[in-house]
Tab-separated table of C-alpha atoms and ligand atoms in Angstrom:
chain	number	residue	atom	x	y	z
A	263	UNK	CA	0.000	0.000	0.000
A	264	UNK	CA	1.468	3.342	-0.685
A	265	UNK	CA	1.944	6.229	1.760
A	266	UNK	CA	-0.678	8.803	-0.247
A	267	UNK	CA	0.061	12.513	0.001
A	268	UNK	CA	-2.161	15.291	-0.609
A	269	UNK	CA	-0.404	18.967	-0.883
A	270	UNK	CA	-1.778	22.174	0.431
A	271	UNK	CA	0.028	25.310	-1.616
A	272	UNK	CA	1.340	23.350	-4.273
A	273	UNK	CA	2.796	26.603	-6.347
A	274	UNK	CA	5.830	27.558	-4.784
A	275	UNK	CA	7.780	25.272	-3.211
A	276	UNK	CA	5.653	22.665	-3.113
A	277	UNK	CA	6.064	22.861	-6.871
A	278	UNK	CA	9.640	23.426	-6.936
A	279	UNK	CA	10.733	20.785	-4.363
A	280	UNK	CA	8.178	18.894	-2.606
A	281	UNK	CA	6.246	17.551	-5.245
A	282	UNK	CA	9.208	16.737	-7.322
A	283	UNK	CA	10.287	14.829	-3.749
A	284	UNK	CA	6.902	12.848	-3.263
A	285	UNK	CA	6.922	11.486	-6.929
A	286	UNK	CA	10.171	10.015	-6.859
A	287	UNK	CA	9.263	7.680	-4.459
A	288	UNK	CA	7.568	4.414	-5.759
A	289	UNK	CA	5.863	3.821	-2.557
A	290	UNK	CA	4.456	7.357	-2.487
A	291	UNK	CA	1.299	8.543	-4.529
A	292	UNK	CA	0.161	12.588	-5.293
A	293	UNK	CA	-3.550	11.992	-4.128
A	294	UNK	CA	-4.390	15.267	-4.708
A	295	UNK	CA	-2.883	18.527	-4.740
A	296	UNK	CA	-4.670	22.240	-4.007
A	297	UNK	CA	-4.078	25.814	-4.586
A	298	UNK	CA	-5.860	29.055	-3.924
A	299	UNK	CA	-5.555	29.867	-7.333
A	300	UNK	CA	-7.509	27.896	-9.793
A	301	UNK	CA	-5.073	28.670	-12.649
A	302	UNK	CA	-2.228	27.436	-10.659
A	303	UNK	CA	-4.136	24.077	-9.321
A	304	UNK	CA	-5.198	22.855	-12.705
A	305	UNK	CA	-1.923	23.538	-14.097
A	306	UNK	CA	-0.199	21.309	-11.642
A	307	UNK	CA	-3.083	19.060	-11.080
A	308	UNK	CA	-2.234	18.573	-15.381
A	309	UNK	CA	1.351	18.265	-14.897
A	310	UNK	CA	1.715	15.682	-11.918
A	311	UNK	CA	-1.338	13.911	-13.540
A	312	UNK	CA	-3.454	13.961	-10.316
A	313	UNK	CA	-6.807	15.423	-8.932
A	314	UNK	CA	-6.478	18.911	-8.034
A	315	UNK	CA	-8.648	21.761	-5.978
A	316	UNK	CA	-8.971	24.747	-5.253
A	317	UNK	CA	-10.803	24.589	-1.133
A	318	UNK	CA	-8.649	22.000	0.790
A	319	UNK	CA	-11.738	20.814	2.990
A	320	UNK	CA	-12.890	19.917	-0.191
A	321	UNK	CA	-9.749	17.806	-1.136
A	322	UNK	CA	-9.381	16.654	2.334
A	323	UNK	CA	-13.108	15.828	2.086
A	324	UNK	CA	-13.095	13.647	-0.821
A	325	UNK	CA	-9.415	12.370	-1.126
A	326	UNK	CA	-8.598	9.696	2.129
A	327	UNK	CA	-4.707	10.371	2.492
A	328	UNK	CA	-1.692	9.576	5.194
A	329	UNK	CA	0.060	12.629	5.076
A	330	UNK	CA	-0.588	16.238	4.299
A	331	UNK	CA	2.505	18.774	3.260
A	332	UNK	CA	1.513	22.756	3.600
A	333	UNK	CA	3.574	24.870	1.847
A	334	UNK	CA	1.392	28.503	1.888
A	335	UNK	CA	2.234	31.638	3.605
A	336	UNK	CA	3.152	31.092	7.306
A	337	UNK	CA	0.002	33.174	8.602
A	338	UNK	CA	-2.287	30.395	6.515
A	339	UNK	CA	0.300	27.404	8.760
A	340	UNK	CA	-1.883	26.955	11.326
A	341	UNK	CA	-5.604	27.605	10.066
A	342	UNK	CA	-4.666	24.807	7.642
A	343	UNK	CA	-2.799	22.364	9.496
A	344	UNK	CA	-5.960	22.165	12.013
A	345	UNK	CA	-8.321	21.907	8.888
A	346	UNK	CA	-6.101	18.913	7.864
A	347	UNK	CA	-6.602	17.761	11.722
A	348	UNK	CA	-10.023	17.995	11.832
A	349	UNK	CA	-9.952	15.669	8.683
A	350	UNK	CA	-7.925	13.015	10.897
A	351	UNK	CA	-4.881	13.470	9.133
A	352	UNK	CA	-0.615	13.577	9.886
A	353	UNK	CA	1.026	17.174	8.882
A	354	UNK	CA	3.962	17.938	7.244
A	355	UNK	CA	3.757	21.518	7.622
A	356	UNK	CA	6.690	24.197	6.206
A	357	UNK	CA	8.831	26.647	8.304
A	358	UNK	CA	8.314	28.410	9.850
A	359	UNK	CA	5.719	26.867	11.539
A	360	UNK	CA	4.032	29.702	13.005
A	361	UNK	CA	4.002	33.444	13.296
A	362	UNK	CA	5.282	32.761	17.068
A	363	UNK	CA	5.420	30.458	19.508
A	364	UNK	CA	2.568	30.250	21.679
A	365	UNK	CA	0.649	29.623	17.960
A	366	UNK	CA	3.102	26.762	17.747
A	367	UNK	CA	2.625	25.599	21.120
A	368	UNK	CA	-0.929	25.667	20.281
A	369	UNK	CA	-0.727	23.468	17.352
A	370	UNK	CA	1.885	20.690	18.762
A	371	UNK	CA	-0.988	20.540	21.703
A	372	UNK	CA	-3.944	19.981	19.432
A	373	UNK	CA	-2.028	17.232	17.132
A	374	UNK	CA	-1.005	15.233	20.751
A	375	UNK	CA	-4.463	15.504	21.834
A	376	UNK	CA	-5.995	14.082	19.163
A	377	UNK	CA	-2.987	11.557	18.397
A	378	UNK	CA	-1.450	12.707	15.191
A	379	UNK	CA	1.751	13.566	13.908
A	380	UNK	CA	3.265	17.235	13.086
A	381	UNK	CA	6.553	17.674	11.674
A	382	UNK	CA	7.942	20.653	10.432
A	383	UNK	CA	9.823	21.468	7.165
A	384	UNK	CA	13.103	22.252	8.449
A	385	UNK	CA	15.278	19.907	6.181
A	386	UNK	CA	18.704	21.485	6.046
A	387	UNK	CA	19.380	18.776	8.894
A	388	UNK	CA	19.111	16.312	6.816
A	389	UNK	CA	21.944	17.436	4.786
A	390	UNK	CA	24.526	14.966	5.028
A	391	UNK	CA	27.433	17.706	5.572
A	392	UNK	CA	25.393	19.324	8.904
A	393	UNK	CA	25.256	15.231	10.301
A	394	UNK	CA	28.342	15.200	10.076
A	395	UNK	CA	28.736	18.458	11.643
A	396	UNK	CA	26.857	17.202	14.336
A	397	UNK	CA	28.484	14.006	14.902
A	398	UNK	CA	31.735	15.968	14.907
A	399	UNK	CA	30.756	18.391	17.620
A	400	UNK	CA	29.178	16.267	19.688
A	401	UNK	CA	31.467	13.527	20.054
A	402	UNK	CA	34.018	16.246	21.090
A	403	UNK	CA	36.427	15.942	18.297
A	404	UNK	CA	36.465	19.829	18.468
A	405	UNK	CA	37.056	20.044	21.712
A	406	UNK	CA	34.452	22.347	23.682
A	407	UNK	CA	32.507	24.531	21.647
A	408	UNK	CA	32.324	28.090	22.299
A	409	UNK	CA	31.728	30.248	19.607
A	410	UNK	CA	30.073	29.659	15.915
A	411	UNK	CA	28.834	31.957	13.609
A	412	UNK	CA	26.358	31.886	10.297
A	413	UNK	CA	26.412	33.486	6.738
A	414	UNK	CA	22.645	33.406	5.073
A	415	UNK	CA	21.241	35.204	2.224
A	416	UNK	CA	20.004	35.312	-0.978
A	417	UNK	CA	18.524	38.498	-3.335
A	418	UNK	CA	14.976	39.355	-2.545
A	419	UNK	CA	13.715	42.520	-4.497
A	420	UNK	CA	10.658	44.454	-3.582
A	421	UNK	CA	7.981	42.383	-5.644
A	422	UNK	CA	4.858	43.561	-5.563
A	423	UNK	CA	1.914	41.551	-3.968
A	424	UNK	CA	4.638	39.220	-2.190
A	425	UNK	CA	3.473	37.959	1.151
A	426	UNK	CA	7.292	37.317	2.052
A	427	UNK	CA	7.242	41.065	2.316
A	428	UNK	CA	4.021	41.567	4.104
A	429	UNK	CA	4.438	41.758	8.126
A	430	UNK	CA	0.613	40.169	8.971
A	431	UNK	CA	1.323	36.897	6.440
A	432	UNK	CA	5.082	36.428	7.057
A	433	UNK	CA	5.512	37.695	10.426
A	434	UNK	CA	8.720	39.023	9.848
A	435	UNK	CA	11.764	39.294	7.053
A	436	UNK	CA	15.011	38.157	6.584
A	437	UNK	CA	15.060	36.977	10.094
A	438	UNK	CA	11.878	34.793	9.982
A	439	UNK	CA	12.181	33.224	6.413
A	440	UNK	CA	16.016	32.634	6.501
A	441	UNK	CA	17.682	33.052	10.056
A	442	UNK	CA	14.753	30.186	11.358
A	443	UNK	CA	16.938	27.654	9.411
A	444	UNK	CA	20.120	29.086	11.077
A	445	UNK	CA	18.300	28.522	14.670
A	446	UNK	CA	17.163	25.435	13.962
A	447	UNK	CA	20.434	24.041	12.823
A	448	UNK	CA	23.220	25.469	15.329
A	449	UNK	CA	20.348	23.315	17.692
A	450	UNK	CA	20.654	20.327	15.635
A	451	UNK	CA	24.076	20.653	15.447
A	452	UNK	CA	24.731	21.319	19.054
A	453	UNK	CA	22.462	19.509	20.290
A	454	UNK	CA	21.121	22.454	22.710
A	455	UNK	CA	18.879	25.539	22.907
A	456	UNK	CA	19.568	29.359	22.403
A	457	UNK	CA	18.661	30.856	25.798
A	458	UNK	CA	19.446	34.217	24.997
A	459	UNK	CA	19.745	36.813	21.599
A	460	UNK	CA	20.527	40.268	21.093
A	461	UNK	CA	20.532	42.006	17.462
A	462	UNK	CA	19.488	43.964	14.827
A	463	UNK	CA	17.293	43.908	12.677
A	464	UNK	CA	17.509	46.574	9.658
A	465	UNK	CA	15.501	47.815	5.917
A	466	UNK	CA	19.295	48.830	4.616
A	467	UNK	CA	18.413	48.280	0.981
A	468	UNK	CA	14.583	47.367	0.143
A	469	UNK	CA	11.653	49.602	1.221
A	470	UNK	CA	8.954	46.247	2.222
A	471	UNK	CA	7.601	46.466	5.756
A	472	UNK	CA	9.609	43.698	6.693
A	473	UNK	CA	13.401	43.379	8.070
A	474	UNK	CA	16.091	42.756	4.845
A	475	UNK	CA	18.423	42.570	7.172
A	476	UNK	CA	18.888	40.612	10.169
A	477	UNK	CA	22.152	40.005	12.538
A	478	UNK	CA	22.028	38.853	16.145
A	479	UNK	CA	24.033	37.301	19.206
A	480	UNK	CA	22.819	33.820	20.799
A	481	UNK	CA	24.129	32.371	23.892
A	482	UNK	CA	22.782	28.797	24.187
A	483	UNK	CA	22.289	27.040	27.255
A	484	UNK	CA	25.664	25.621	28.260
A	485	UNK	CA	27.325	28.865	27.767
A	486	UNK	CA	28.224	28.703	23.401
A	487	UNK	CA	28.323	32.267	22.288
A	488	UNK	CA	27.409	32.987	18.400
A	489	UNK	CA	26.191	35.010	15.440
A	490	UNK	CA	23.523	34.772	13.212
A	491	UNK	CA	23.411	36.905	9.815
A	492	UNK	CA	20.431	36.634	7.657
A	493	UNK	CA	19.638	38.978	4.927
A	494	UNK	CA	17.479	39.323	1.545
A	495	UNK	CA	20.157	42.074	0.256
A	496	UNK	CA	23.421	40.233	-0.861
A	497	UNK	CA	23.531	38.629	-4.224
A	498	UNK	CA	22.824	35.149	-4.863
A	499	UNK	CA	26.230	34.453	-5.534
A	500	UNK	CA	27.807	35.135	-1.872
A	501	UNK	CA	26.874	31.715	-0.466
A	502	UNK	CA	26.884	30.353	3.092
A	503	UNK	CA	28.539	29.579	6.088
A	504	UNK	CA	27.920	27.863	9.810
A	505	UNK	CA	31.146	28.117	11.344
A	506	UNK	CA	31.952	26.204	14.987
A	507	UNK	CA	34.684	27.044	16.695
A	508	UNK	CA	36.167	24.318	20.242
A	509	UNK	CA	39.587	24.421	22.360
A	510	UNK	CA	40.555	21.444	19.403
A	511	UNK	CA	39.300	22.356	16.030
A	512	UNK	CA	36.672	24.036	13.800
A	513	UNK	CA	34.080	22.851	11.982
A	514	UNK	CA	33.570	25.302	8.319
A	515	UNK	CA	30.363	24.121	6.146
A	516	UNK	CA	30.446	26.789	2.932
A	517	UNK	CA	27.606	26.809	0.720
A	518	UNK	CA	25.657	23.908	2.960
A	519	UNK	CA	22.959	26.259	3.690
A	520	UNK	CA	19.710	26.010	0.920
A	521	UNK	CA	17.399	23.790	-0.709
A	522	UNK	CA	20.504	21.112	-2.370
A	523	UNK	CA	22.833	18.814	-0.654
A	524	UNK	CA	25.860	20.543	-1.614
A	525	UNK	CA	28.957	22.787	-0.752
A	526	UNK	CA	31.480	21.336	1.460
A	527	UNK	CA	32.809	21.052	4.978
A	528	UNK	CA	36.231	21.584	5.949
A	529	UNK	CA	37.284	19.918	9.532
A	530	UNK	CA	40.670	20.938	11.408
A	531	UNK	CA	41.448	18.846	14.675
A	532	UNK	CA	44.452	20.136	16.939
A	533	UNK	CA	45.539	18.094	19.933
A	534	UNK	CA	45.772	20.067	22.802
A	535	UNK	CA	49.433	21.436	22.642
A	536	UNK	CA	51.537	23.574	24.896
A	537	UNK	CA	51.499	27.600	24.732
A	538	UNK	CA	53.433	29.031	21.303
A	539	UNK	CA	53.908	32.793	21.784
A	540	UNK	CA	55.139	33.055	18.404
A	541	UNK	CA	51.909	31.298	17.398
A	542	UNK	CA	53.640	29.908	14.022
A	543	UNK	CA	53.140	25.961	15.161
A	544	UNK	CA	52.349	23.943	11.656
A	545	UNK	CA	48.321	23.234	12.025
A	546	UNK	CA	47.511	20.206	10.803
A	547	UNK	CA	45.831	19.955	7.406
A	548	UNK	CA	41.800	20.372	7.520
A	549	UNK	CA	39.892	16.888	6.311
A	550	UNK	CA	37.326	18.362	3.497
A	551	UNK	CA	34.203	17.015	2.895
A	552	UNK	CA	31.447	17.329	0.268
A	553	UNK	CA	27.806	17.349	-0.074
A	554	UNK	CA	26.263	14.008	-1.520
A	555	UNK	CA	24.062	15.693	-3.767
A	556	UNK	CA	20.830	13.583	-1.810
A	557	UNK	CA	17.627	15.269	-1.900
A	558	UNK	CA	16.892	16.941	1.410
A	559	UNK	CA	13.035	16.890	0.758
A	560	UNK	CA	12.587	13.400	-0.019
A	561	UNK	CA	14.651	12.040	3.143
A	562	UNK	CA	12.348	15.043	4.843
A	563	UNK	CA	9.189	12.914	3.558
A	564	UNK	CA	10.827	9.221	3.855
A	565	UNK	CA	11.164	9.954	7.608
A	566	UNK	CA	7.549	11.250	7.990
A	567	UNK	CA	6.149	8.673	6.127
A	568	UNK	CA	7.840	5.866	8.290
A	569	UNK	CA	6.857	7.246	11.502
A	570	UNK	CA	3.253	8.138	10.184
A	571	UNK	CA	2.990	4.515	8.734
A	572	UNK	CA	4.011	2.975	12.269
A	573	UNK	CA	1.884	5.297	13.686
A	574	UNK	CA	4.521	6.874	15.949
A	575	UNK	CA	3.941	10.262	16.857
A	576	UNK	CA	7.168	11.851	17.447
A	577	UNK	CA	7.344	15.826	17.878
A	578	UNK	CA	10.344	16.258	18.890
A	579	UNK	CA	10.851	18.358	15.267
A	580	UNK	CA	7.969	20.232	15.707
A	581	UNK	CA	8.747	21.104	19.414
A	582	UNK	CA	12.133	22.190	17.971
A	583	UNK	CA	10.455	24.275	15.366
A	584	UNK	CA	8.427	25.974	18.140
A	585	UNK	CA	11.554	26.098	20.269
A	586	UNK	CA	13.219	28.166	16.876
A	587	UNK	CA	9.937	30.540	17.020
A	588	UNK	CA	10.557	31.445	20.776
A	589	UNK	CA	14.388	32.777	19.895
A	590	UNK	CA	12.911	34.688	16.871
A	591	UNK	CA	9.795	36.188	19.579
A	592	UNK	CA	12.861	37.308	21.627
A	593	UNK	CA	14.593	38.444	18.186
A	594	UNK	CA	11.478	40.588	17.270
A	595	UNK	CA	10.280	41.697	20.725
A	596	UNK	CA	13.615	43.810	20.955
A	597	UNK	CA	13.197	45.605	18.185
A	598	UNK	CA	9.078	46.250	17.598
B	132	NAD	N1	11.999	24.405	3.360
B	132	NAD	C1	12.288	25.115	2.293
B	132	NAD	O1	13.247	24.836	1.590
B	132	NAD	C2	11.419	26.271	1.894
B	132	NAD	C3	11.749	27.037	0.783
B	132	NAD	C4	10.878	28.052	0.398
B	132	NAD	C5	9.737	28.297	1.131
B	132	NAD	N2	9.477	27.553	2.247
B	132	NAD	C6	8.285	27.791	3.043
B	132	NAD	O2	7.158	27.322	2.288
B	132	NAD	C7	6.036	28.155	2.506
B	132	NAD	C8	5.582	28.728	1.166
B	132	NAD	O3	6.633	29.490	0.617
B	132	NAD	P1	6.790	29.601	-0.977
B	132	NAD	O4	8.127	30.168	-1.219
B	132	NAD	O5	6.463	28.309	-1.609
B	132	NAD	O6	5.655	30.665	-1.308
B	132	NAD	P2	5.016	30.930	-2.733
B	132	NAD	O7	4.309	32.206	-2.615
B	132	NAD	O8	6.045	30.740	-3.793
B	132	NAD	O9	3.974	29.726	-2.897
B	132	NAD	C9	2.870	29.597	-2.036
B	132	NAD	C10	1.731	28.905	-2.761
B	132	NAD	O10	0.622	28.886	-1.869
B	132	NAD	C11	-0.523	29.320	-2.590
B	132	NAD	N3	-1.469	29.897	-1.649
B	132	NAD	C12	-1.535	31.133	-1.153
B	132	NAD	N4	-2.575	31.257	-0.308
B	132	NAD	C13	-3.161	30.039	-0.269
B	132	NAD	C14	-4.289	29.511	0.417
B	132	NAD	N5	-5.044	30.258	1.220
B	132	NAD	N6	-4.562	28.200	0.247
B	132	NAD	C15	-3.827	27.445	-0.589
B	132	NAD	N7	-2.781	27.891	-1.295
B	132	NAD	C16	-2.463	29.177	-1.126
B	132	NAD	C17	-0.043	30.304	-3.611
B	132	NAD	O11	-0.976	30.412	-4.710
B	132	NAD	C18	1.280	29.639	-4.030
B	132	NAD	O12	1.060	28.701	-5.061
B	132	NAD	C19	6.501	29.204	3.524
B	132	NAD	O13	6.205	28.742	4.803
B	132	NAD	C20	8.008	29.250	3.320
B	132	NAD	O14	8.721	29.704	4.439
B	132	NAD	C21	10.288	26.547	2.626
């Protein structure tokens, strides 16, 4: 039997990644897909040769499925993902997964109480680079951590009509849409919260009501201290970074951050070695490795679909997710 999807916002992403994901798998099936605009959903509904809608009660109505993915504006998240509760079903919902927290605590409440599970889109962890990075830094072969810093942005335009750009469906800018993934990760990776932020957030180049520009402090729990730069103004071309600093190495993933496994990850390990004033030891070479070129998306759906298909419930990812929205509340609430 085949783990059937149905797709809520199937124009933008959902189009560009997500769908493209489901239908690689041969024990997946497109039930249905929907989208607010009827143009858009018979288009798709034509080119991934499946039913298509424009009301997702309706779809959700007449098409029995195992898994929903939302990919819509983030004001729309949770409206829809309780619709797709109400209809009995598991949620795959995009980041971020709420305008705030307490809406996220809200929604992880109401899929425990009525037994379902909620993951969220965050799928840069599944890049095989930022395992590694994890399984690096937390079986100490950097020593201990205490500082790492991130490099995210891309070139976002004033467009008119763009809900990206709109404060009341995006909840934010630069800082919600791409500094979220930052958050989420340096958790992943470290395996702890942020406790603490303090930052900027700045319209240095575009005139939209939301931040395009976005750079902030984090202390996590156990003391790390880091930076997080996010922005919509640098060109394409600049790339990423997540850079972790311990007392025996570094961890450097360029160009990890985005939708493709790619860009590569440069490890240094120094035994711990007596004081040099003259600070011209040889270092070691760094080990460099490389994304596998995976799709993040489909191991993001493989996962769901096991757990959703054995009926376990985890949400530890979507507690995570609202754990992310609480460091961006504390982002926003300094500067609003
Ligand atoms: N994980 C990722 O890699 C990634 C990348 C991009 C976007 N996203 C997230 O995906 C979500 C959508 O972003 P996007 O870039 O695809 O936006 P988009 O504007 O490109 O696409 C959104 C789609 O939703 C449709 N839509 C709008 N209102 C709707 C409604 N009421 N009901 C149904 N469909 C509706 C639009 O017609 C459009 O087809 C956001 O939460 C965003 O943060 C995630």
């Amino acid at each position: 039997m085949k783990f059937r999807w149905c797709v809520i916002g199937a124009g933008g992403i959902a189009d560009r990644r997500a769908i493209p994901a489901i239908i690689k798998d041969e024990n997946f099936e497109l039930a249905a897909i929907m989208d607010r605009t009827p143009a858009v959903a018979e288009k798709l509904g034509k080119k991934y040769k499946t039913k298509f809608y424009t009301n997702e009660e309706t779809m959700l109505k007449e098409t029995p499925c195992d898994g929903v993915y939302i990919g819509t504006p983030v004001a729309l998240h949770v409206p829809q993902a309780l619709t797709a509760l109400k209809y009995g079903c598991n949620v795959l919902l995009e980041k971020p997964l709420a305008m705030n927290a307490a809406e996220c605590d809200g929604l992880v409440s109401a899929f425990k109480r009525e037994n379902k599970l909620l993951d969220a889109g965050y799928m840069m962890k599944y890049h095989n680079l930022h395992v590694k990075a994890k399984n690096l830094v937390q079986s100490g072969k950097i020593g201990q951590v205490n500082t790492a810093r991130f490099f995210f942005s891309c070139w976002y335009p004033e467009i008119a009509g763009a809900w990206r750009q709109n404060k009341a469906l995006g909840g934010g800018g630069s800082a919600m849409d791409l500094a979220v993934h930052c958050v989420e990760l340096i958790e992943y990776v470290l395996g702890e919260e942020i406790a603490e932020t303090k930052g900027f957030l700045a319209n240095r180049t575009f005139s939209y009501e939301v931040e395009d520009t976005c750079v902030f402090l984090f202390r996590t729990k156990s003391g790390v201290i880091g930076s997080i730069e996010a922005g919509f103004n640098a060109p394409d071309g600049c790339g990423s970074k997540m850079e972790i600093y311990g007392t025996e190495g570094c961890v450097i993933c360029s160009g990890t951050l985005g939708q493709e496994e790619k860009g590569s990850l440069s490890y240094l390990h120094v035994p711990f070695g007596g004081y040099d004033a003259m600070q011209n030891s040889a270092a070691p070479k760094p080990k460099r490795y490389y994304g596998a070129g995976g799709d993040l998306y489909l191991k993001q759906f493989r996962r769901f679909a096991a757990l959703a298909s054995r009926g376990e419930n985890d949400y530890f990812y979507a507690e995570r997710a609202a754990q992310v929205q609480r460091v961006l509340d504390g982002v926003y609430a300094e500067y609003r």
